[in-house]
Short mmCIF file of C-alpha atoms in Angstrom, two decimals:
data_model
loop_
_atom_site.label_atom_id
_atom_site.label_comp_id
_atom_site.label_asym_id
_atom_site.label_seq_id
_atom_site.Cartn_x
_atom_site.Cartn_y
_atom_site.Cartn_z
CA UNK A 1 94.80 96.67 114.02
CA UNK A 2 96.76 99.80 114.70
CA UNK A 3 99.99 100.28 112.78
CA UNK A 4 102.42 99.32 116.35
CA UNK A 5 100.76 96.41 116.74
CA UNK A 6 101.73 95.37 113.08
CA UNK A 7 105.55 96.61 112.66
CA UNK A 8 105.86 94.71 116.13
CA UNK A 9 104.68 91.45 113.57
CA UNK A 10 102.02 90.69 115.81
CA UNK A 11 98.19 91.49 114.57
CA UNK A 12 96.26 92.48 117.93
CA UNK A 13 94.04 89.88 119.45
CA UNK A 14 91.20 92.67 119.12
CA UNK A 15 91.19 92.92 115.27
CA UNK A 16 88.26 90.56 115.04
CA UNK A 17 85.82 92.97 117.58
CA UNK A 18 86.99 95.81 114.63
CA UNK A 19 85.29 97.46 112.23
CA UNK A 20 86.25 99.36 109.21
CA UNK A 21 84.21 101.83 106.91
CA UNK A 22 84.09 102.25 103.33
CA UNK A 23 82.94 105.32 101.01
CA UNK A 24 83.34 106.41 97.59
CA UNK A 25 81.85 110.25 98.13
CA UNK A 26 84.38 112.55 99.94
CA UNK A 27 87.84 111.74 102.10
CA UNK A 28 86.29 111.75 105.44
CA UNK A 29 89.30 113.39 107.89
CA UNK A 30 90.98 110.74 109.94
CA UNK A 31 90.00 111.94 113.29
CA UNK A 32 86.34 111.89 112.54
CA UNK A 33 87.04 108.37 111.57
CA UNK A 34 88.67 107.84 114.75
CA UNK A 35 86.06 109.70 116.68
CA UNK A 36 83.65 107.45 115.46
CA UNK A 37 85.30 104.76 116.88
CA UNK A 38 86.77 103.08 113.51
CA UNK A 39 89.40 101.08 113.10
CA UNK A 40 89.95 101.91 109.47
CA UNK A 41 88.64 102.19 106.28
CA UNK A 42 88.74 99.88 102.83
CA UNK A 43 88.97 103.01 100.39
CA UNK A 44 89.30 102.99 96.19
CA UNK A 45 91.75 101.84 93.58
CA UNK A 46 90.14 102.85 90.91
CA UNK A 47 88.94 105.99 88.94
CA UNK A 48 85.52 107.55 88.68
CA UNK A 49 83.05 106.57 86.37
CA UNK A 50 82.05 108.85 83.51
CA UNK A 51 80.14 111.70 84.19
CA UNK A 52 80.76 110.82 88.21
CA UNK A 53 83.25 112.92 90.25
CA UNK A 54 83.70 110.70 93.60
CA UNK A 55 86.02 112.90 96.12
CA UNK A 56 87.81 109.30 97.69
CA UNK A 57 88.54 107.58 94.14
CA UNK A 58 91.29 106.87 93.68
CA UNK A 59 93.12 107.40 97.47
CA UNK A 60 95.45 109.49 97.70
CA UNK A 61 98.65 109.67 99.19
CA UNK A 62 98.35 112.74 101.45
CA UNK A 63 95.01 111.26 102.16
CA UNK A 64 96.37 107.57 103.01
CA UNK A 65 99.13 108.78 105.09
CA UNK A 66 97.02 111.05 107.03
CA UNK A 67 94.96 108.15 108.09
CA UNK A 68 97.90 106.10 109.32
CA UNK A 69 98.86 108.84 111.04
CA UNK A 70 96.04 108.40 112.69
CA UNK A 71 96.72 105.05 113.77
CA UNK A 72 94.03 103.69 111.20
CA UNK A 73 94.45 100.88 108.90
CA UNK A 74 93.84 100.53 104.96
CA UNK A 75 92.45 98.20 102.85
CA UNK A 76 92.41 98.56 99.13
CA UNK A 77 89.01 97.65 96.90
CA UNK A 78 88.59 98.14 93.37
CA UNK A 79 85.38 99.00 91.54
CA UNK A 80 84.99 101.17 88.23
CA UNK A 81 81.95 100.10 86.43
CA UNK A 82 78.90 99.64 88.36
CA UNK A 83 75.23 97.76 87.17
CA UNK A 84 73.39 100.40 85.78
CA UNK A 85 75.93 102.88 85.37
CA UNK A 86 78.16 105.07 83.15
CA UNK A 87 80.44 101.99 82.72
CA UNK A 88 79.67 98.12 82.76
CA UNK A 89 80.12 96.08 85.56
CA UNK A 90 83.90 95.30 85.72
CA UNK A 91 83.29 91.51 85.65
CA UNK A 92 81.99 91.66 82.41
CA UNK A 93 84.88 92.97 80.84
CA UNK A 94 86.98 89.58 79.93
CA UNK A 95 90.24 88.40 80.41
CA UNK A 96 91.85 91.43 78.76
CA UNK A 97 89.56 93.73 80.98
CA UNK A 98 90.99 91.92 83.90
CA UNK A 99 94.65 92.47 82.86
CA UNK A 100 93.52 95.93 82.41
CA UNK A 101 92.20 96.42 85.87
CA UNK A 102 94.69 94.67 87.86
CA UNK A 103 97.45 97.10 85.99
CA UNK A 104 95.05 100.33 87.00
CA UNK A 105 94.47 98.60 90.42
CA UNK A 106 97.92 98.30 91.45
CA UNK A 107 99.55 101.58 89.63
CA UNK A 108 96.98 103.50 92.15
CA UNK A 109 97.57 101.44 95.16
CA UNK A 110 101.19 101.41 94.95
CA UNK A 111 100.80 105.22 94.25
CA UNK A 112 99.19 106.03 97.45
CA UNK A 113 101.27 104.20 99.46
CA UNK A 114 99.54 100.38 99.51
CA UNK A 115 101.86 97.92 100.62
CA UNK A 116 103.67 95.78 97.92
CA UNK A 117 102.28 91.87 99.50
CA UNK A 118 98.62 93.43 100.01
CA UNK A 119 95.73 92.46 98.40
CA UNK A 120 93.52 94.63 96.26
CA UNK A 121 89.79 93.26 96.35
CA UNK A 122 87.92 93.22 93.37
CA UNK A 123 84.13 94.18 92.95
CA UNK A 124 81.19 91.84 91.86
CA UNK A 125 78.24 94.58 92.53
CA UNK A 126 75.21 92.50 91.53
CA UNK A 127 73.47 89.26 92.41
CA UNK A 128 75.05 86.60 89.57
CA UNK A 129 74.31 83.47 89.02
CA UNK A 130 77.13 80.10 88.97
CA UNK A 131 76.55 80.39 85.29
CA UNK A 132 77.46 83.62 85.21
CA UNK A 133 80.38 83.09 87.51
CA UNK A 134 82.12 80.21 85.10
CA UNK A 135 81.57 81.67 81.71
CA UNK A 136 82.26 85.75 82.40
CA UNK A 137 83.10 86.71 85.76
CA UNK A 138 85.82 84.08 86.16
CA UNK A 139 87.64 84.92 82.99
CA UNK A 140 87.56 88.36 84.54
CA UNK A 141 89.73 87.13 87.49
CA UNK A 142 91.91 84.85 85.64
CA UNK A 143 93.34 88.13 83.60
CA UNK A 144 93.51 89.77 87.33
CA UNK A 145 95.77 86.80 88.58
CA UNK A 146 98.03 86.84 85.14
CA UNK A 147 99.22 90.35 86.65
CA UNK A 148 98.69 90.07 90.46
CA UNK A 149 99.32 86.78 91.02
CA UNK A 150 96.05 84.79 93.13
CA UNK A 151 97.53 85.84 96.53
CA UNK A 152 97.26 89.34 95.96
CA UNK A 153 93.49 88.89 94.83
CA UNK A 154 90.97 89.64 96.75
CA UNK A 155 86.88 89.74 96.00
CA UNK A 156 83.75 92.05 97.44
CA UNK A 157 80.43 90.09 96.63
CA UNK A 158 78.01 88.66 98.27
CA UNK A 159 78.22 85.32 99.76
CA UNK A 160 78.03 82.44 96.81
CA UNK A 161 80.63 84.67 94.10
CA UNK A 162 83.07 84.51 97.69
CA UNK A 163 82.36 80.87 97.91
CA UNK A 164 83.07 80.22 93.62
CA UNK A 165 86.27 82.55 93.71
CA UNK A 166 87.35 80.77 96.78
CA UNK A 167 86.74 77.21 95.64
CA UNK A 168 88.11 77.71 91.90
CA UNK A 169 91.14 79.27 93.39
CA UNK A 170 91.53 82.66 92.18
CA UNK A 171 91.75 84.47 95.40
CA UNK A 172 94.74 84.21 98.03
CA UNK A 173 95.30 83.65 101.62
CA UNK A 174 95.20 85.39 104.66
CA UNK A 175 97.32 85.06 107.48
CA UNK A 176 94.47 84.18 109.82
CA UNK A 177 94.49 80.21 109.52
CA UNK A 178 91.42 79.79 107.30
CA UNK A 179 90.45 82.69 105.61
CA UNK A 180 90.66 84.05 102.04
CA UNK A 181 90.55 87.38 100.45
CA UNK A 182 86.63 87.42 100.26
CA UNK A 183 84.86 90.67 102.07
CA UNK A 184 81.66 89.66 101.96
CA UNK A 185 78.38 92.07 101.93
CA UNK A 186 75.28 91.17 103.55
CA UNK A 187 73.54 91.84 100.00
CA UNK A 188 72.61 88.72 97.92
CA UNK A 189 73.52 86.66 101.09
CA UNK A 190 70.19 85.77 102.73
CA UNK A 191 71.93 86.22 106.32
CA UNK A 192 74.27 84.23 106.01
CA UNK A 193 78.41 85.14 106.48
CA UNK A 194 81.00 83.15 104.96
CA UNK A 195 83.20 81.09 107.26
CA UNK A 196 86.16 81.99 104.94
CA UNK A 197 85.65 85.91 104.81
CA UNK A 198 87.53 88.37 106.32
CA UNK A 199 85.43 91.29 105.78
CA UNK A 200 81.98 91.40 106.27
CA UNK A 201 79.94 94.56 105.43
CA UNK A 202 76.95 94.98 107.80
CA UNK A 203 75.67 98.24 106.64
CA UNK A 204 75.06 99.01 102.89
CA UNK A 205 74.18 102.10 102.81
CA UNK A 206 71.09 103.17 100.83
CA UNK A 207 68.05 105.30 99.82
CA UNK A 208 65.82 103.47 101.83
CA UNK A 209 68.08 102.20 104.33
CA UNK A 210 70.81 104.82 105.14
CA UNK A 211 73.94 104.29 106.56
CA UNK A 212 75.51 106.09 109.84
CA UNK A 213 76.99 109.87 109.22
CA UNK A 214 81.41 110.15 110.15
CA UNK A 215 82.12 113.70 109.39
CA UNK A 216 78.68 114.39 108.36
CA UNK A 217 79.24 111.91 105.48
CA UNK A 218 77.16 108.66 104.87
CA UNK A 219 79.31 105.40 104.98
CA UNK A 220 78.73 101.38 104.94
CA UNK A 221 80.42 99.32 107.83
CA UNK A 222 82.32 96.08 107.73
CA UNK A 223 82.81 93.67 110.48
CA UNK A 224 86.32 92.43 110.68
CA UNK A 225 86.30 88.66 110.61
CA UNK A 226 90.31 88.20 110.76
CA UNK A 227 93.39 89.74 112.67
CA UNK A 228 94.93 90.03 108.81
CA UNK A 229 91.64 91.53 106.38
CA UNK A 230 94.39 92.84 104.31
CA UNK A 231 95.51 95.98 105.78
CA UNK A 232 98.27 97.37 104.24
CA UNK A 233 100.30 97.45 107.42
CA UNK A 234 100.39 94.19 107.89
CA UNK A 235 101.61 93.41 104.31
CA UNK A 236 104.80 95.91 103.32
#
């Protein structure tokens, strides 16, 4: 997944054996990412929440170019609101609200960096029902595609919201014959991974079940399902 491998135009066959991390608390250095024995990371386009102060949202440029530096790869994911939380769970906001975040979304990943084809994944954080998907959370996406366009959409939910977004059409492609822009986590999915995904997060880090230290920092791991998850160096 390294950064030669992609301006050669040819995704290494090892991508799939890959794993990247993501984290919201601190910009863990490169080299402890690399120590660790990372690939990469899928890092924020998006702000804090009220009254939060999260050290890797939004990245950065410094930050992103000292990880490709590194030889590691970038993914872009956005998530504001959050169940529970300062703010409401993006989905909820509308059409408008998607407009709204796809303009934030891409103003920060271009910003730092993010290449101009990739994909920017966007956040269901809960367990929702198909209901839920058709009358709210789909609206939501529609307003994303009106500025991104469906091929740069991507999702993060658990498996079924992958499956809806996938099957009404509002996420794009990969490059790997047969995936979509679904990273999948293994919350709300009863053990089961999407056939479509191309991230798959393995470890969600929590209270009660926590998540392995890089750089003395707690972090969730993803599985990479497909030579192209995304990465911005594979999409200029």
């Amino acid at each position: 997944m390294g950064a030669a491998a992609a301006g050669a135009g040819s995704p290494p066959a090892a991508a799939a054996a890959s794993r990247l991390i993501d984290y919201a608390a601190h910009q863990i250095p490169a080299h402890h990412i690399r120590a660790a024995g990372y690939a990469g990371v899928v890092n924020y386009v998006s702000l804090s929440r009220p009254g939060t102060s999260f050290g890797a949202k939004p990245i950065t440029r410094p930050y992103a170019e000292s990880l490709a530096r590194a030889g590691l790869v970038i993914v872009s994911n956005y998530q504001y609101g959050k169940p529970g939380g300062s703010a409401p769970s993006d989905f909820t906001r509308g059409f408008a609200g998607g407009v709204a975040d796809a303009r934030t979304a891409w103003q920060l990943h271009t910003a730092a960096g993010g290449g101009r084809s990739a994909p920017v994944f966007f956040s269901i954080d809960e367990d929702i029902s198909r209901d839920t998907w058709s009358s709210v959370a789909l609206q939501w996406f529609r307003g994303i595609n009106s500025v991104l366009g469906v091929q740069r959409t991507g999702i993060y939910a658990g498996i079924d919201a992958c499956h809806w977004a996938a099957v009404d059409g509002v996420i794009g492609n990969s490059r790997t014959p047969g995936r979509v822009w679904a990273w999948q986590t293994k919350a709300w999915s009863g053990n089961r991974i999407h056939p479509n995904a191309v991230l798959y997060q393995r470890v969600v880090a929590t209270a009660s079940n926590p998540g392995p230290l890089v750089g003395g920092y707690e972090v969730d791991v993803n599985d990479v399902l497909a030579q192209d998850c995304g990465q911005w160096n594979l999409h200029p």
